[in-house]
Amino acid sequence: MTPTHLAQSVSSWLDASGPESDLVLSSRVRLARNLAGRHFPGRADELERGRVLATVTEACAGAPGIGDADIWDLSELEEQHCRLLVERRLASPQLAQGHGRRGVVVSGDECLSMMINEEDHIRIQSVRSGLNLSDALTGAQELDLFLEERLQFAVSDRWGYLTACPTNVGTGLRASVLIHLPGLVLTAEIDKVHRAVAEMGMAVRGWFGEGSGALGDFFQLSHQRTLGVDEAHCLDGLGRIAGRVLQLERDARERISAEKGHRRKIEDRVHRAYGVLRTARLLSAEQVMACASDVRLARSLGVLEEVSHAFLNRLLLFTQSAHLRAGVGDSFRAEDEKWERARWVREEFDEFL
């Protein structure tokens, strides 16, 4: 079975039901683990990678939160299917573009997943809607403890969990929140926020995380330190800084709304974006994301409130290339993709609004 069936539904963490979901798409916690006595994936040969994949997938049987999981060996999937997993944030671009035996384990609601043989043998990922780092951590830790009873992880009494990249040694934890910050972009304050966040030991990255650019004014805020701290300390610091960034974004939106001339320009901009989504005949995925970002901002200004955050999240997901092909059929030519995307968006607006 291929991952194509995933493209028939929205990931549950995109339902905009979580805290602060008007600004925060998701909270993610990732735990990196490696098997003792095995080479890291980058040094392992094909036989060893295959053994690691088999060992880890077998250990998942009956695991909490992931008992109904789909399991895929990416070496057996077509490129289009690998791209679909990346677009749903279930596989990293590095894993999708890698070579040899490597896998993905995905729970039925997609809130819990695991990459096998990426940079590390195991990368557990737990995602929740909105600003909800505590529940995301709980989900990841439950699976981690289950696996640790069945697998021998590479651990040092001095350094903690050992990982392929030294920056992950210790807790092996990386937590992030995906935030929508158009107000700070429009008021030209986003660079200042980037610098301030960096000084506090956090990082601001793009839509797909490390090495990616910002799309639609969405940014990933994540902590950096993993050595000499525990998981609760990491999440507490990230949560406090995320809360401060959210307040700065709300303040920026209030200033935009209060200044009559500026508000009129923004209202014109968001209505133009709405018009593009409703009537355009050619749309790139980047254009959809930019227009959806503007319409999302409109809700905070008290206009276009009939367009829900959950609906806009759906647009962001299903207008990506692999999802579009899975949804409308893979028969159209590459040069027709923008036409098919625009048609799909118009039909979605007609059906849901």
Short mmCIF file of N, CA and C in Angstrom, two decimals, residues 133-281:
data_model
loop_
_atom_site.label_atom_id
_atom_site.label_comp_id
_atom_site.label_asym_id
_atom_site.label_seq_id
_atom_site.Cartn_x
_atom_site.Cartn_y
_atom_site.Cartn_z
N LEU A 133 2.78 22.31 23.61
CA LEU A 133 4.04 21.57 23.70
C LEU A 133 3.98 20.44 24.73
N SER A 134 3.24 20.64 25.81
CA SER A 134 3.20 19.61 26.87
C SER A 134 2.58 18.32 26.37
N ASP A 135 1.46 18.40 25.65
CA ASP A 135 0.83 17.19 25.12
C ASP A 135 1.71 16.54 24.05
N ALA A 136 2.38 17.38 23.25
CA ALA A 136 3.28 16.85 22.23
C ALA A 136 4.41 16.07 22.88
N LEU A 137 4.96 16.60 23.96
CA LEU A 137 6.04 15.91 24.67
C LEU A 137 5.55 14.60 25.27
N THR A 138 4.36 14.62 25.86
CA THR A 138 3.81 13.40 26.47
C THR A 138 3.68 12.28 25.44
N GLY A 139 3.16 12.62 24.26
CA GLY A 139 3.01 11.62 23.21
C GLY A 139 4.33 11.02 22.78
N ALA A 140 5.35 11.87 22.63
CA ALA A 140 6.67 11.39 22.21
C ALA A 140 7.31 10.54 23.30
N GLN A 141 7.18 10.96 24.55
CA GLN A 141 7.82 10.23 25.65
C GLN A 141 7.19 8.86 25.87
N GLU A 142 5.88 8.75 25.70
CA GLU A 142 5.22 7.45 25.87
C GLU A 142 5.76 6.44 24.86
N LEU A 143 5.91 6.85 23.61
CA LEU A 143 6.46 5.95 22.60
C LEU A 143 7.93 5.67 22.88
N ASP A 144 8.67 6.69 23.30
CA ASP A 144 10.09 6.53 23.61
C ASP A 144 10.30 5.50 24.72
N LEU A 145 9.52 5.59 25.79
CA LEU A 145 9.66 4.65 26.90
C LEU A 145 9.29 3.23 26.48
N PHE A 146 8.27 3.12 25.64
CA PHE A 146 7.86 1.80 25.14
C PHE A 146 9.00 1.16 24.33
N LEU A 147 9.60 1.94 23.45
CA LEU A 147 10.68 1.40 22.63
C LEU A 147 11.93 1.09 23.45
N GLU A 148 12.18 1.91 24.47
CA GLU A 148 13.39 1.71 25.28
C GLU A 148 13.32 0.41 26.08
N GLU A 149 12.12 -0.10 26.32
CA GLU A 149 11.97 -1.38 27.00
C GLU A 149 12.25 -2.55 26.06
N ARG A 150 12.24 -2.28 24.75
CA ARG A 150 12.41 -3.35 23.77
C ARG A 150 13.69 -3.22 22.95
N LEU A 151 14.30 -2.04 22.97
CA LEU A 151 15.52 -1.80 22.20
C LEU A 151 16.60 -1.25 23.12
N GLN A 152 17.84 -1.51 22.78
CA GLN A 152 18.95 -0.95 23.56
C GLN A 152 19.45 0.31 22.85
N PHE A 153 19.18 1.45 23.45
CA PHE A 153 19.59 2.72 22.86
C PHE A 153 21.05 3.03 23.20
N ALA A 154 21.67 3.82 22.34
CA ALA A 154 23.04 4.28 22.57
C ALA A 154 23.00 5.44 23.55
N VAL A 155 23.46 5.19 24.79
CA VAL A 155 23.39 6.19 25.85
C VAL A 155 24.73 6.24 26.58
N SER A 156 25.14 7.43 26.95
CA SER A 156 26.35 7.64 27.73
C SER A 156 25.95 8.21 29.09
N ASP A 157 26.57 7.68 30.16
CA ASP A 157 26.29 8.20 31.49
C ASP A 157 26.66 9.68 31.59
N ARG A 158 27.66 10.09 30.83
CA ARG A 158 28.13 11.47 30.89
C ARG A 158 27.37 12.38 29.93
N TRP A 159 27.14 11.90 28.71
CA TRP A 159 26.62 12.77 27.65
C TRP A 159 25.13 12.60 27.39
N GLY A 160 24.54 11.53 27.87
CA GLY A 160 23.13 11.30 27.57
C GLY A 160 22.97 10.49 26.29
N TYR A 161 21.86 10.73 25.57
CA TYR A 161 21.61 9.99 24.32
C TYR A 161 22.61 10.44 23.25
N LEU A 162 23.20 9.46 22.58
CA LEU A 162 24.21 9.74 21.55
C LEU A 162 23.53 9.85 20.19
N THR A 163 23.90 10.87 19.45
CA THR A 163 23.27 11.13 18.16
C THR A 163 24.33 11.39 17.10
N ALA A 164 23.91 11.29 15.84
CA ALA A 164 24.85 11.48 14.73
C ALA A 164 25.40 12.90 14.70
N CYS A 165 24.57 13.86 15.02
CA CYS A 165 24.99 15.27 15.06
C CYS A 165 25.22 15.68 16.51
N PRO A 166 26.39 16.24 16.83
CA PRO A 166 26.68 16.61 18.22
C PRO A 166 25.68 17.60 18.81
N THR A 167 25.03 18.40 18.00
CA THR A 167 24.08 19.39 18.53
C THR A 167 22.83 18.74 19.11
N ASN A 168 22.61 17.45 18.86
CA ASN A 168 21.45 16.76 19.41
C ASN A 168 21.79 15.87 20.60
N VAL A 169 23.07 15.73 20.92
CA VAL A 169 23.50 14.88 22.03
C VAL A 169 22.91 15.40 23.34
N GLY A 170 22.54 14.48 24.21
CA GLY A 170 21.96 14.85 25.51
C GLY A 170 20.55 14.33 25.60
N THR A 171 19.59 15.23 25.51
CA THR A 171 18.19 14.80 25.54
C THR A 171 17.75 14.22 24.20
N GLY A 172 18.45 14.63 23.11
CA GLY A 172 18.01 14.22 21.77
C GLY A 172 16.72 14.90 21.37
N LEU A 173 16.32 15.91 22.14
CA LEU A 173 15.02 16.55 21.92
C LEU A 173 15.16 17.82 21.08
N ARG A 174 14.22 17.99 20.17
CA ARG A 174 14.08 19.24 19.43
C ARG A 174 12.59 19.58 19.41
N ALA A 175 12.24 20.71 19.96
CA ALA A 175 10.84 21.14 20.00
C ALA A 175 10.68 22.41 19.19
N SER A 176 9.53 22.57 18.57
CA SER A 176 9.29 23.76 17.74
C SER A 176 7.81 24.09 17.69
N VAL A 177 7.53 25.35 17.40
CA VAL A 177 6.16 25.78 17.14
C VAL A 177 6.16 26.48 15.79
N LEU A 178 5.12 26.21 15.00
CA LEU A 178 4.98 26.81 13.67
C LEU A 178 4.00 27.98 13.79
N ILE A 179 4.52 29.21 13.64
CA ILE A 179 3.77 30.42 13.95
C ILE A 179 3.56 31.28 12.71
N HIS A 180 2.38 31.91 12.66
CA HIS A 180 2.04 32.83 11.57
C HIS A 180 2.29 34.26 12.06
N LEU A 181 3.22 34.97 11.41
CA LEU A 181 3.65 36.29 11.90
C LEU A 181 3.57 37.38 10.82
N PRO A 182 2.45 37.56 10.16
CA PRO A 182 2.37 38.59 9.12
C PRO A 182 2.42 40.01 9.69
N GLY A 183 1.93 40.20 10.91
CA GLY A 183 1.96 41.53 11.50
C GLY A 183 3.37 42.03 11.69
N LEU A 184 4.25 41.17 12.18
CA LEU A 184 5.64 41.55 12.39
C LEU A 184 6.36 41.74 11.06
N VAL A 185 5.95 41.00 10.04
CA VAL A 185 6.54 41.19 8.71
C VAL A 185 6.10 42.53 8.12
N LEU A 186 4.82 42.84 8.22
CA LEU A 186 4.28 44.08 7.65
C LEU A 186 4.83 45.32 8.35
N THR A 187 5.10 45.23 9.65
CA THR A 187 5.64 46.37 10.39
C THR A 187 7.16 46.39 10.40
N ALA A 188 7.76 45.49 9.61
CA ALA A 188 9.23 45.43 9.46
C ALA A 188 9.94 45.18 10.78
N GLU A 189 9.30 44.41 11.67
CA GLU A 189 9.90 44.10 12.97
C GLU A 189 10.40 42.67 13.05
N ILE A 190 10.21 41.90 11.99
CA ILE A 190 10.53 40.47 12.06
C ILE A 190 12.02 40.22 12.24
N ASP A 191 12.88 41.02 11.59
CA ASP A 191 14.32 40.82 11.75
C ASP A 191 14.77 41.08 13.18
N LYS A 192 14.17 42.09 13.81
CA LYS A 192 14.49 42.39 15.20
C LYS A 192 14.09 41.23 16.11
N VAL A 193 12.95 40.62 15.82
CA VAL A 193 12.50 39.48 16.59
C VAL A 193 13.45 38.30 16.39
N HIS A 194 13.90 38.09 15.15
CA HIS A 194 14.85 37.02 14.87
C HIS A 194 16.10 37.17 15.72
N ARG A 195 16.63 38.38 15.78
CA ARG A 195 17.87 38.62 16.54
C ARG A 195 17.63 38.41 18.03
N ALA A 196 16.51 38.90 18.53
CA ALA A 196 16.22 38.76 19.96
C ALA A 196 16.05 37.29 20.34
N VAL A 197 15.36 36.54 19.50
CA VAL A 197 15.15 35.12 19.77
C VAL A 197 16.48 34.38 19.77
N ALA A 198 17.35 34.71 18.81
CA ALA A 198 18.67 34.06 18.74
C ALA A 198 19.49 34.32 19.99
N GLU A 199 19.40 35.53 20.53
CA GLU A 199 20.14 35.87 21.74
C GLU A 199 19.65 35.08 22.94
N MET A 200 18.43 34.59 22.88
CA MET A 200 17.88 33.79 23.97
C MET A 200 18.07 32.29 23.74
N GLY A 201 18.89 31.93 22.77
CA GLY A 201 19.21 30.53 22.53
C GLY A 201 18.21 29.77 21.71
N MET A 202 17.36 30.49 20.99
CA MET A 202 16.36 29.86 20.13
C MET A 202 16.71 30.11 18.67
N ALA A 203 16.06 29.40 17.78
CA ALA A 203 16.29 29.56 16.34
C ALA A 203 14.96 29.80 15.64
N VAL A 204 15.00 30.58 14.58
CA VAL A 204 13.83 30.81 13.74
C VAL A 204 14.14 30.25 12.36
N ARG A 205 13.32 29.32 11.91
CA ARG A 205 13.55 28.65 10.63
C ARG A 205 12.31 28.78 9.75
N GLY A 206 12.41 28.19 8.55
CA GLY A 206 11.33 28.30 7.59
C GLY A 206 10.28 27.21 7.73
N TRP A 207 9.43 27.13 6.71
CA TRP A 207 8.25 26.25 6.73
C TRP A 207 8.62 24.81 7.00
N PHE A 208 9.67 24.29 6.35
CA PHE A 208 10.05 22.89 6.51
C PHE A 208 11.21 22.72 7.49
N GLY A 209 11.47 23.75 8.31
CA GLY A 209 12.51 23.60 9.33
C GLY A 209 13.87 24.02 8.83
N GLU A 210 14.90 23.37 9.38
CA GLU A 210 16.28 23.76 9.13
C GLU A 210 16.61 23.74 7.63
N GLY A 211 17.19 24.84 7.17
CA GLY A 211 17.61 24.93 5.77
C GLY A 211 16.52 25.37 4.82
N SER A 212 15.30 25.60 5.32
CA SER A 212 14.20 26.02 4.45
C SER A 212 13.86 27.48 4.68
N GLY A 213 13.19 28.08 3.70
CA GLY A 213 12.82 29.48 3.81
C GLY A 213 11.40 29.65 4.32
N ALA A 214 11.09 30.88 4.73
CA ALA A 214 9.74 31.19 5.21
C ALA A 214 8.78 31.27 4.03
N LEU A 215 7.60 30.69 4.19
CA LEU A 215 6.56 30.75 3.18
C LEU A 215 5.29 31.27 3.83
N GLY A 216 4.62 32.22 3.19
CA GLY A 216 3.36 32.73 3.71
C GLY A 216 3.46 33.32 5.10
N ASP A 217 4.62 33.89 5.45
CA ASP A 217 4.85 34.49 6.77
C ASP A 217 4.72 33.48 7.90
N PHE A 218 4.97 32.19 7.60
CA PHE A 218 5.02 31.16 8.63
C PHE A 218 6.47 30.89 9.00
N PHE A 219 6.73 30.80 10.30
CA PHE A 219 8.08 30.58 10.79
C PHE A 219 8.06 29.49 11.87
N GLN A 220 9.16 28.72 11.91
CA GLN A 220 9.32 27.74 12.98
C GLN A 220 10.23 28.32 14.05
N LEU A 221 9.75 28.35 15.26
CA LEU A 221 10.54 28.78 16.41
C LEU A 221 10.93 27.52 17.19
N SER A 222 12.23 27.31 17.39
CA SER A 222 12.68 26.09 18.07
C SER A 222 13.82 26.39 19.03
N HIS A 223 13.97 25.53 20.02
CA HIS A 223 15.08 25.68 20.96
C HIS A 223 16.32 25.01 20.37
N GLN A 224 17.50 25.32 20.90
CA GLN A 224 18.75 24.82 20.35
C GLN A 224 19.49 23.88 21.28
N ARG A 225 19.41 24.12 22.57
CA ARG A 225 20.25 23.40 23.52
C ARG A 225 19.66 22.04 23.89
N THR A 226 20.50 21.00 23.87
CA THR A 226 20.05 19.66 24.26
C THR A 226 20.94 19.04 25.33
N LEU A 227 22.09 19.64 25.59
CA LEU A 227 23.06 19.06 26.52
C LEU A 227 23.03 19.82 27.84
N GLY A 228 22.95 19.08 28.94
CA GLY A 228 22.98 19.70 30.25
C GLY A 228 21.65 20.28 30.70
N VAL A 229 20.58 19.97 30.01
CA VAL A 229 19.23 20.43 30.39
C VAL A 229 18.27 19.27 30.24
N ASP A 230 17.14 19.34 30.96
CA ASP A 230 16.13 18.29 30.80
C ASP A 230 15.02 18.77 29.88
N GLU A 231 14.14 17.85 29.52
CA GLU A 231 13.10 18.15 28.54
C GLU A 231 12.15 19.25 29.04
N ALA A 232 11.79 19.19 30.32
CA ALA A 232 10.84 20.17 30.86
C ALA A 232 11.42 21.58 30.78
N HIS A 233 12.72 21.72 31.07
CA HIS A 233 13.37 23.02 31.01
C HIS A 233 13.36 23.56 29.58
N CYS A 234 13.65 22.70 28.61
CA CYS A 234 13.66 23.12 27.20
C CYS A 234 12.29 23.62 26.78
N LEU A 235 11.25 22.84 27.12
CA LEU A 235 9.91 23.22 26.69
C LEU A 235 9.40 24.46 27.41
N ASP A 236 9.78 24.61 28.66
CA ASP A 236 9.36 25.79 29.41
C ASP A 236 9.94 27.06 28.77
N GLY A 237 11.22 27.00 28.42
CA GLY A 237 11.85 28.16 27.80
C GLY A 237 11.24 28.48 26.44
N LEU A 238 11.02 27.44 25.63
CA LEU A 238 10.43 27.66 24.32
C LEU A 238 9.01 28.20 24.45
N GLY A 239 8.25 27.67 25.39
CA GLY A 239 6.88 28.13 25.57
C GLY A 239 6.81 29.59 25.99
N ARG A 240 7.72 30.00 26.87
CA ARG A 240 7.72 31.40 27.32
C ARG A 240 8.09 32.34 26.18
N ILE A 241 9.10 31.97 25.40
CA ILE A 241 9.52 32.83 24.29
C ILE A 241 8.45 32.85 23.20
N ALA A 242 7.84 31.69 22.93
CA ALA A 242 6.76 31.66 21.94
C ALA A 242 5.62 32.57 22.38
N GLY A 243 5.29 32.54 23.67
CA GLY A 243 4.24 33.40 24.17
C GLY A 243 4.57 34.87 23.98
N ARG A 244 5.84 35.22 24.19
CA ARG A 244 6.26 36.61 24.00
C ARG A 244 6.18 37.02 22.53
N VAL A 245 6.59 36.13 21.62
CA VAL A 245 6.52 36.42 20.19
C VAL A 245 5.06 36.58 19.76
N LEU A 246 4.18 35.75 20.29
CA LEU A 246 2.76 35.86 19.96
C LEU A 246 2.20 37.20 20.40
N GLN A 247 2.62 37.67 21.57
CA GLN A 247 2.14 38.96 22.05
C GLN A 247 2.65 40.09 21.16
N LEU A 248 3.91 40.00 20.72
CA LEU A 248 4.44 41.00 19.80
C LEU A 248 3.66 41.01 18.49
N GLU A 249 3.27 39.83 18.01
CA GLU A 249 2.48 39.73 16.79
C GLU A 249 1.10 40.36 16.98
N ARG A 250 0.47 40.09 18.11
CA ARG A 250 -0.84 40.67 18.37
C ARG A 250 -0.75 42.19 18.50
N ASP A 251 0.31 42.66 19.14
CA ASP A 251 0.50 44.11 19.26
C ASP A 251 0.68 44.75 17.89
N ALA A 252 1.44 44.08 17.01
CA ALA A 252 1.66 44.61 15.66
C ALA A 252 0.34 44.67 14.90
N ARG A 253 -0.49 43.67 15.06
CA ARG A 253 -1.79 43.67 14.37
C ARG A 253 -2.70 44.78 14.91
N GLU A 254 -2.63 45.02 16.20
CA GLU A 254 -3.44 46.10 16.76
C GLU A 254 -3.02 47.45 16.21
N ARG A 255 -1.72 47.65 16.05
CA ARG A 255 -1.24 48.92 15.49
C ARG A 255 -1.70 49.08 14.04
N ILE A 256 -1.65 47.98 13.30
CA ILE A 256 -2.13 48.02 11.92
C ILE A 256 -3.60 48.38 11.87
N SER A 257 -4.38 47.77 12.75
CA SER A 257 -5.83 47.99 12.77
C SER A 257 -6.19 49.40 13.22
N ALA A 258 -5.37 49.95 14.14
CA ALA A 258 -5.69 51.27 14.71
C ALA A 258 -5.35 52.42 13.77
N GLU A 259 -4.36 52.22 12.90
CA GLU A 259 -3.93 53.29 11.99
C GLU A 259 -4.79 53.23 10.73
N LYS A 260 -5.65 54.21 10.55
CA LYS A 260 -6.67 54.17 9.50
C LYS A 260 -6.08 53.96 8.11
N GLY A 261 -5.06 54.74 7.77
CA GLY A 261 -4.48 54.61 6.43
C GLY A 261 -3.87 53.25 6.20
N HIS A 262 -3.18 52.76 7.22
CA HIS A 262 -2.54 51.44 7.11
C HIS A 262 -3.59 50.34 7.04
N ARG A 263 -4.63 50.47 7.84
CA ARG A 263 -5.68 49.45 7.84
C ARG A 263 -6.35 49.34 6.48
N ARG A 264 -6.61 50.49 5.85
CA ARG A 264 -7.26 50.45 4.53
C ARG A 264 -6.40 49.72 3.52
N LYS A 265 -5.09 49.97 3.57
CA LYS A 265 -4.19 49.29 2.64
C LYS A 265 -4.21 47.77 2.90
N ILE A 266 -4.22 47.39 4.17
CA ILE A 266 -4.23 45.97 4.50
C ILE A 266 -5.56 45.33 4.11
N GLU A 267 -6.67 46.04 4.37
CA GLU A 267 -7.96 45.49 3.96
C GLU A 267 -8.04 45.30 2.45
N ASP A 268 -7.48 46.25 1.72
CA ASP A 268 -7.46 46.12 0.26
C ASP A 268 -6.62 44.90 -0.13
N ARG A 269 -5.49 44.75 0.54
CA ARG A 269 -4.59 43.63 0.23
C ARG A 269 -5.25 42.29 0.51
N VAL A 270 -5.92 42.15 1.65
CA VAL A 270 -6.50 40.86 1.99
C VAL A 270 -7.70 40.54 1.10
N HIS A 271 -8.47 41.56 0.71
CA HIS A 271 -9.58 41.30 -0.20
C HIS A 271 -9.09 40.95 -1.60
N ARG A 272 -8.00 41.54 -2.01
CA ARG A 272 -7.41 41.15 -3.29
C ARG A 272 -6.95 39.69 -3.24
N ALA A 273 -6.33 39.32 -2.11
CA ALA A 273 -5.89 37.93 -1.96
C ALA A 273 -7.08 36.98 -2.00
N TYR A 274 -8.16 37.36 -1.34
CA TYR A 274 -9.39 36.55 -1.36
C TYR A 274 -9.92 36.42 -2.78
N GLY A 275 -9.90 37.54 -3.51
CA GLY A 275 -10.37 37.51 -4.89
C GLY A 275 -9.53 36.62 -5.78
N VAL A 276 -8.22 36.64 -5.55
CA VAL A 276 -7.32 35.76 -6.32
C VAL A 276 -7.67 34.30 -6.08
N LEU A 277 -7.85 33.93 -4.81
CA LEU A 277 -8.17 32.54 -4.50
C LEU A 277 -9.51 32.12 -5.09
N ARG A 278 -10.48 33.04 -5.10
CA ARG A 278 -11.81 32.70 -5.59
C ARG A 278 -11.92 32.67 -7.11
N THR A 279 -11.06 33.42 -7.82
CA THR A 279 -11.28 33.58 -9.26
C THR A 279 -10.09 33.26 -10.16
N ALA A 280 -8.88 33.16 -9.60
CA ALA A 280 -7.69 32.98 -10.44
C ALA A 280 -7.76 31.68 -11.24
N ARG A 281 -7.14 31.70 -12.41
CA ARG A 281 -7.08 30.52 -13.28
C ARG A 281 -5.73 29.83 -13.26
#
